[in-house]
Tab-separated table of C-alpha atoms in Angstrom:
chain	number	residue	atom	x	y	z
A	1	MET	CA	14.951	2.077	1.061
A	2	ILE	CA	12.989	5.436	0.690
A	3	CYS	CA	9.288	5.195	-0.361
A	4	LEU	CA	6.937	7.851	-1.513
A	5	GLN	CA	3.869	7.431	0.168
A	6	PHE	CA	0.507	8.336	-1.930
A	7	ILE	CA	-2.677	8.575	-0.094
A	8	ILE	CA	-5.581	6.451	-2.161
A	9	PRO	CA	-8.050	6.723	-3.519
A	10	PRO	CA	-7.723	7.960	-6.068
A	11	VAL	CA	-4.857	6.049	-7.649
A	12	PRO	CA	-2.054	8.073	-9.555
A	13	GLN	CA	-3.445	9.311	-12.811
A	14	LEU	CA	-1.409	8.093	-15.594
A	15	LEU	CA	-0.308	10.870	-18.166
A	16	THR	CA	2.116	9.217	-20.837
A	17	VAL	CA	4.183	6.558	-21.028
A	18	GLY	CA	7.030	6.119	-23.269
A	19	HIS	CA	10.207	3.351	-24.425
A	20	GLY	CA	13.488	4.495	-26.316
A	21	PHE	CA	17.129	4.206	-26.729
A	22	TRP	CA	19.272	7.251	-25.960
A	23	GLN	CA	22.638	7.157	-27.559
A	24	PRO	CA	25.994	7.600	-26.852
A	25	GLY	CA	26.483	11.488	-26.122
A	26	ASN	CA	22.920	12.602	-25.215
A	27	GLN	CA	22.296	14.356	-22.373
A	28	HIS	CA	18.900	15.128	-20.535
A	29	PHE	CA	17.948	18.744	-20.513
A	30	LYS	CA	17.289	20.700	-17.624
A	31	ARG	CA	13.360	21.451	-16.536
A	32	THR	CA	11.122	21.535	-13.801
A	33	PHE	CA	7.276	20.437	-14.104
A	34	GLY	CA	4.704	19.593	-12.225
A	35	VAL	CA	4.544	16.069	-12.516
A	36	TYR	CA	6.024	12.364	-11.094
A	37	ASP	CA	8.672	11.520	-14.031
A	38	LEU	CA	9.193	7.759	-13.464
A	39	LEU	CA	12.336	6.254	-15.146
A	40	LEU	CA	13.469	2.660	-15.416
A	41	VAL	CA	16.647	1.554	-17.205
A	42	LYS	CA	16.327	-1.424	-18.932
A	43	ARG	CA	20.322	-1.214	-20.236
A	44	GLY	CA	23.134	1.284	-20.424
A	45	THR	CA	23.685	4.125	-17.627
A	46	LEU	CA	21.527	7.321	-17.432
A	47	TYR	CA	22.986	10.106	-15.325
A	48	MET	CA	20.450	12.217	-13.557
A	49	THR	CA	20.500	14.960	-10.537
A	50	GLU	CA	17.636	16.344	-8.980
A	51	ASP	CA	17.623	19.143	-6.801
A	52	ASP	CA	21.386	18.747	-6.789
A	53	ALA	CA	21.692	14.979	-5.691
A	54	PRO	CA	23.060	13.320	-8.821
A	55	TYR	CA	21.932	9.406	-9.308
A	56	SER	CA	23.345	7.085	-11.785
A	57	ILE	CA	21.118	4.958	-13.118
A	58	GLY	CA	22.046	1.530	-14.488
A	59	PRO	CA	20.085	-1.792	-15.813
A	60	GLY	CA	17.141	-2.207	-13.685
A	61	ASP	CA	17.422	0.763	-11.748
A	62	LEU	CA	14.502	2.870	-11.170
A	63	LEU	CA	14.055	6.471	-10.066
A	64	VAL	CA	11.174	8.813	-9.623
A	65	LEU	CA	11.680	12.610	-10.514
A	66	GLU	CA	9.072	14.642	-7.919
A	67	PRO	CA	7.484	17.284	-9.283
A	68	ASP	CA	8.554	21.068	-8.827
A	69	LYS	CA	11.918	19.902	-8.304
A	70	PRO	CA	14.643	20.789	-10.940
A	71	HIS	CA	16.294	17.774	-12.490
A	72	TRP	CA	18.843	17.329	-15.630
A	73	GLY	CA	21.606	15.095	-17.022
A	74	HIS	CA	24.667	15.936	-15.372
A	75	LEU	CA	26.692	13.738	-17.454
A	76	PRO	CA	25.897	12.384	-21.343
A	77	CYS	CA	25.170	8.617	-21.653
A	78	GLU	CA	28.596	6.669	-22.680
A	79	GLU	CA	26.632	4.006	-24.528
A	80	VAL	CA	23.446	2.956	-25.885
A	81	THR	CA	20.682	3.246	-22.837
A	82	GLU	CA	17.187	1.779	-23.164
A	83	ILE	CA	14.905	3.539	-20.675
A	84	TYR	CA	11.254	3.640	-20.222
A	85	TRP	CA	9.400	6.601	-18.498
A	86	VAL	CA	6.148	6.966	-16.925
A	87	HIS	CA	4.736	10.619	-16.256
A	88	PHE	CA	1.643	10.706	-13.709
A	89	VAL	CA	0.116	13.012	-11.224
A	90	HIS	CA	-1.747	12.566	-7.822
A	91	ALA	CA	-3.963	14.869	-6.111
A	92	ASN	CA	-1.811	14.992	-2.947
A	93	ARG	CA	1.755	15.169	-2.713
A	94	ALA	CA	3.601	12.050	-1.845
A	95	VAL	CA	5.363	11.458	1.677
A	96	ARG	CA	8.861	10.129	1.805
A	97	VAL	CA	9.054	7.463	4.475
A	98	GLU	CA	11.702	4.720	5.252
A	99	GLN	CA	10.568	1.210	4.090
A	100	GLU	CA	11.281	0.155	7.833
A	101	HIS	CA	8.966	2.210	9.088
A	102	ILE	CA	5.889	1.249	6.921
A	103	ALA	CA	3.244	-0.543	9.044
A	104	TRP	CA	2.572	-3.127	6.179
A	105	SER	CA	-0.112	-5.111	8.565
A	106	ALA	CA	-1.945	-2.228	9.805
A	107	LEU	CA	-5.666	-3.066	9.394
A	108	ILE	CA	-8.038	-0.986	7.223
A	109	ASP	CA	-11.727	-0.795	7.738
A	110	ARG	CA	-13.434	-2.497	4.978
A	111	GLY	CA	-16.361	-0.079	4.942
A	112	SER	CA	-19.962	-0.764	4.813
A	113	ASP	CA	-22.771	-0.905	2.137
A	114	PHE	CA	-23.815	2.776	2.918
A	115	ASP	CA	-20.242	4.522	3.231
A	116	GLN	CA	-20.061	7.569	1.021
A	117	ALA	CA	-16.717	7.985	1.455
A	118	PRO	CA	-13.281	5.701	2.493
A	119	SER	CA	-13.751	4.785	6.497
A	120	SER	CA	-9.983	4.947	6.834
A	121	LEU	CA	-7.107	6.296	5.278
A	122	GLN	CA	-5.304	3.754	2.505
A	123	TYR	CA	-1.787	4.374	0.921
A	124	LEU	CA	0.331	3.396	-1.848
A	125	TYR	CA	3.968	3.113	-1.611
A	126	ILE	CA	6.707	3.099	-4.607
A	127	PRO	CA	10.229	3.418	-4.412
A	128	LYS	CA	11.899	6.252	-4.923
A	129	ARG	CA	14.911	4.433	-6.128
A	130	ALA	CA	15.217	1.107	-6.557
A	131	ARG	CA	16.674	-1.950	-8.467
A	132	ILE	CA	13.809	-3.500	-10.179
A	133	ASP	CA	12.945	-7.049	-11.172
A	134	LEU	CA	12.766	-6.075	-15.093
A	135	GLN	CA	11.210	-9.568	-16.000
A	136	GLN	CA	8.106	-8.323	-13.652
A	137	VAL	CA	7.737	-5.208	-15.027
A	138	THR	CA	8.727	-5.084	-18.408
A	139	PRO	CA	5.858	-6.898	-19.851
A	140	ILE	CA	3.358	-4.419	-18.229
A	141	LEU	CA	5.396	-1.602	-19.623
A	142	ASP	CA	5.514	-2.796	-23.165
A	143	ALA	CA	1.987	-3.513	-23.011
A	144	MET	CA	1.383	0.206	-21.964
A	145	ASN	CA	3.328	1.596	-24.620
A	146	GLU	CA	1.611	-0.632	-27.388
A	147	ILE	CA	-1.655	0.437	-26.232
A	148	HIS	CA	-0.577	3.992	-26.069
A	149	SER	CA	0.952	3.858	-29.511
A	150	ARG	CA	-2.910	3.140	-30.973
A	151	LEU	CA	-5.213	4.721	-27.932
A	152	SER	CA	-8.428	4.964	-28.403
A	153	SER	CA	-11.733	5.308	-26.189
A	154	GLU	CA	-12.260	1.495	-26.684
A	155	ASN	CA	-8.841	0.583	-24.866
A	156	ALA	CA	-7.803	3.488	-22.662
A	157	ILE	CA	-9.352	1.821	-19.655
A	158	ARG	CA	-7.053	-0.834	-20.479
A	159	LEU	CA	-3.993	1.416	-20.204
A	160	HIS	CA	-5.015	2.877	-16.757
A	161	LEU	CA	-5.568	-0.786	-15.166
A	162	LEU	CA	-2.195	-1.510	-16.506
A	163	HIS	CA	-1.035	1.598	-14.713
A	164	THR	CA	-2.356	0.484	-11.599
A	165	GLU	CA	-0.966	-3.062	-12.270
A	166	PHE	CA	2.668	-1.252	-12.524
A	167	LEU	CA	1.932	0.323	-9.807
A	168	ALA	CA	0.835	-2.399	-7.512
A	169	ALA	CA	4.172	-4.546	-8.716
A	170	LEU	CA	6.564	-1.215	-7.507
A	171	GLN	CA	4.705	-1.436	-4.320
A	172	ARG	CA	5.868	-4.748	-3.866
A	173	GLU	CA	9.529	-3.798	-4.174
A	174	CYS	CA	8.762	-1.648	-1.219
A	175	SER	CA	7.231	-4.338	0.740
A	176	ARG	CA	9.730	-6.901	0.053
A	177	SER	CA	12.333	-7.301	3.292
A	178	GLU	CA	14.952	-10.249	3.178
A	179	THR	CA	15.617	-9.698	6.633
A	180	PRO	CA	12.253	-8.446	8.847
A	181	SER	CA	13.037	-6.640	12.231
A	182	PRO	CA	12.667	-8.833	15.228
A	183	SER	CA	9.487	-6.770	16.248
A	184	ALA	CA	8.146	-7.513	12.362
A	185	ARG	CA	8.597	-11.336	13.170
A	186	VAL	CA	6.805	-10.953	16.609
A	187	SER	CA	4.082	-9.074	15.379
A	188	ARG	CA	3.321	-11.567	12.370
A	189	ALA	CA	3.498	-14.025	15.066
A	190	ALA	CA	0.989	-12.538	17.445
A	191	ALA	CA	-1.536	-11.558	14.540
A	192	ASP	CA	-1.298	-15.194	13.066
A	193	TYR	CA	-1.993	-16.582	16.620
A	194	LEU	CA	-4.549	-14.068	17.404
A	195	ASP	CA	-6.779	-14.626	13.616
A	196	LYS	CA	-7.146	-18.515	14.697
A	197	ARG	CA	-8.677	-17.519	18.357
A	198	TRP	CA	-9.942	-14.444	18.332
A	199	ARG	CA	-13.465	-16.000	18.978
A	200	GLN	CA	-12.124	-17.139	22.234
A	201	PRO	CA	-11.845	-15.450	25.324
A	202	PHE	CA	-8.845	-13.336	25.246
A	203	ASP	CA	-5.901	-14.254	27.695
A	204	SER	CA	-2.623	-12.313	27.962
A	205	GLY	CA	-1.092	-14.926	29.765
A	206	THR	CA	-1.596	-17.873	27.387
A	207	MET	CA	-0.498	-15.585	24.261
A	208	GLU	CA	2.696	-15.073	26.278
A	209	GLU	CA	3.061	-18.746	26.650
A	210	ALA	CA	2.218	-19.704	23.060
A	211	LEU	CA	4.627	-17.187	21.689
A	212	HIS	CA	7.509	-17.245	24.223
A	213	PHE	CA	7.640	-12.950	24.891
A	214	GLN	CA	6.501	-10.907	27.580
A	215	PHE	CA	2.871	-9.721	27.211
A	216	ASP	CA	4.204	-5.725	26.930
A	217	TYR	CA	6.664	-6.693	24.162
A	218	ILE	CA	4.049	-8.218	22.445
A	219	THR	CA	2.126	-5.204	22.554
A	220	ARG	CA	4.678	-2.535	21.606
A	221	CYS	CA	5.458	-4.941	18.355
A	222	MET	CA	1.657	-5.107	17.277
A	223	LYS	CA	1.369	-1.235	17.857
A	224	LYS	CA	4.261	-0.458	15.828
A	225	HIS	CA	3.507	-2.765	13.114
A	226	THR	CA	-0.343	-3.058	13.014
A	227	GLY	CA	-1.720	0.192	14.627
A	228	LYS	CA	-3.217	-1.819	17.500
A	229	THR	CA	-2.941	-3.842	20.787
A	230	PRO	CA	-3.485	-7.010	20.963
A	231	LEU	CA	-6.578	-6.670	22.470
A	232	GLN	CA	-7.685	-4.056	20.069
A	233	TYR	CA	-6.548	-6.461	17.234
A	234	VAL	CA	-9.149	-8.858	18.687
A	235	LEU	CA	-12.131	-6.373	18.854
A	236	TYR	CA	-11.506	-5.016	15.533
A	237	LEU	CA	-11.884	-8.311	14.063
A	238	ARG	CA	-14.787	-9.295	16.521
A	239	LEU	CA	-16.708	-5.891	15.453
A	240	GLU	CA	-16.146	-6.791	11.808
A	241	GLU	CA	-17.592	-10.282	12.237
A	242	ALA	CA	-20.702	-8.873	14.290
A	243	GLN	CA	-21.339	-6.237	11.342
A	244	LYS	CA	-21.598	-8.978	8.665
A	245	LEU	CA	-23.893	-10.868	11.094
A	246	LEU	CA	-25.987	-7.898	11.596
A	247	SER	CA	-26.397	-7.182	8.072
A	248	HIS	CA	-26.966	-10.550	6.606
A	249	THR	CA	-28.451	-12.722	9.701
A	250	VAL	CA	-31.398	-12.646	11.983
A	251	LEU	CA	-29.866	-13.519	14.877
A	252	THR	CA	-30.291	-11.109	18.492
A	253	ILE	CA	-27.873	-9.223	19.507
A	254	PRO	CA	-26.874	-11.842	22.560
A	255	GLU	CA	-26.556	-14.479	19.749
A	256	ILE	CA	-24.026	-12.259	17.794
A	257	GLY	CA	-22.084	-11.469	20.785
A	258	ASP	CA	-21.749	-15.296	21.578
A	259	ARG	CA	-20.807	-15.861	18.213
A	260	VAL	CA	-17.851	-13.161	17.914
A	261	GLY	CA	-16.766	-13.762	21.536
A	262	ILE	CA	-18.482	-10.972	23.488
A	263	GLY	CA	-20.725	-12.365	25.986
A	264	ASP	CA	-22.024	-9.059	27.321
A	265	PRO	CA	-24.765	-7.582	25.070
A	266	ASN	CA	-24.396	-4.348	27.210
A	267	TYR	CA	-20.670	-4.534	26.199
A	268	LEU	CA	-21.188	-5.639	22.396
A	269	VAL	CA	-23.362	-2.274	22.176
A	270	ARG	CA	-21.233	-0.337	23.841
A	271	LEU	CA	-18.044	-0.845	21.445
A	272	PHE	CA	-20.020	-1.245	18.519
A	273	THR	CA	-21.669	2.518	19.047
A	274	ALA	CA	-18.028	3.517	19.783
A	275	LYS	CA	-16.654	2.281	16.614
A	276	LEU	CA	-19.470	3.028	13.832
A	277	GLY	CA	-21.585	5.865	15.643
A	278	MET	CA	-24.621	3.932	15.878
A	279	THR	CA	-26.267	1.158	17.901
A	280	PRO	CA	-26.395	-2.382	16.241
A	281	GLY	CA	-29.925	-2.359	16.113
A	282	ALA	CA	-29.628	1.117	14.208
A	283	TYR	CA	-26.825	-0.285	11.906
A	284	ARG	CA	-28.927	-3.503	11.528
A	285	LYS	CA	-32.108	-0.995	10.246
A	286	MET	CA	-29.689	0.899	8.081
A	287	SER	CA	-27.876	-2.205	6.057
A	288	GLN	CA	-31.031	-3.979	5.563
A	289	GLY	CA	-32.785	-0.761	3.832
A	290	HIS	CA	-30.077	-1.411	1.111
A	291	TRP	CA	-31.261	-4.829	0.210
């Protein structure tokens, strides 16, 4: 499956939503405009071409037409065709990626009390074309259309919240995989193993014995699917916990190191400074200054 990757925030902005019935003989006119045009067919078939690529969109099929690419109906509808459409825009052009290449397990920095911008890139994925579970999404679209028909300052925020809920439902379609790849299964098992043992001393041999794979292979799998090696994954979890303890306790640096599995305070200071650009002491002073 090809998915469209959007950098977030911001979330794609809704322009309009609609629902209608195309009669036999109706055919979409040719146009090019600068918005995303999402089409979802509930019954019947819609015949659309985008940039010389023809699509037959049947019941439960979704197609996202991309900005500035010409699209038109290359055949008229042969029966009554019920469709939903959603127009939206985004500040950055989406990138096409194969579903299997998306690193769903990649860790994202959670940020801190004094961040003024996202600390790392975050992404939204929606399918370019897919078969959708209509029972999951049509209630959302029906609610969006109901609000849109009587839009006011009072309910506008609800419409945009529903749009975000709809996008989240579509992302679940991108993340759905009936047969995860062998490397994805190994990465998931390794992450589960480390999530339970990250405070303990890191030992690659013990990890090999527990997972029944060579450590080099485990490392390649985790790097592919989480963006981190096993040791980097463990250090990430330890430093995240260290940030919490610095902000919300009066524990000393050595005590925090013992709590998070880093026995050498100097090593903790070096790791922390490399990750956040400041010492643990400076981070504590800054975070407590925001209380």
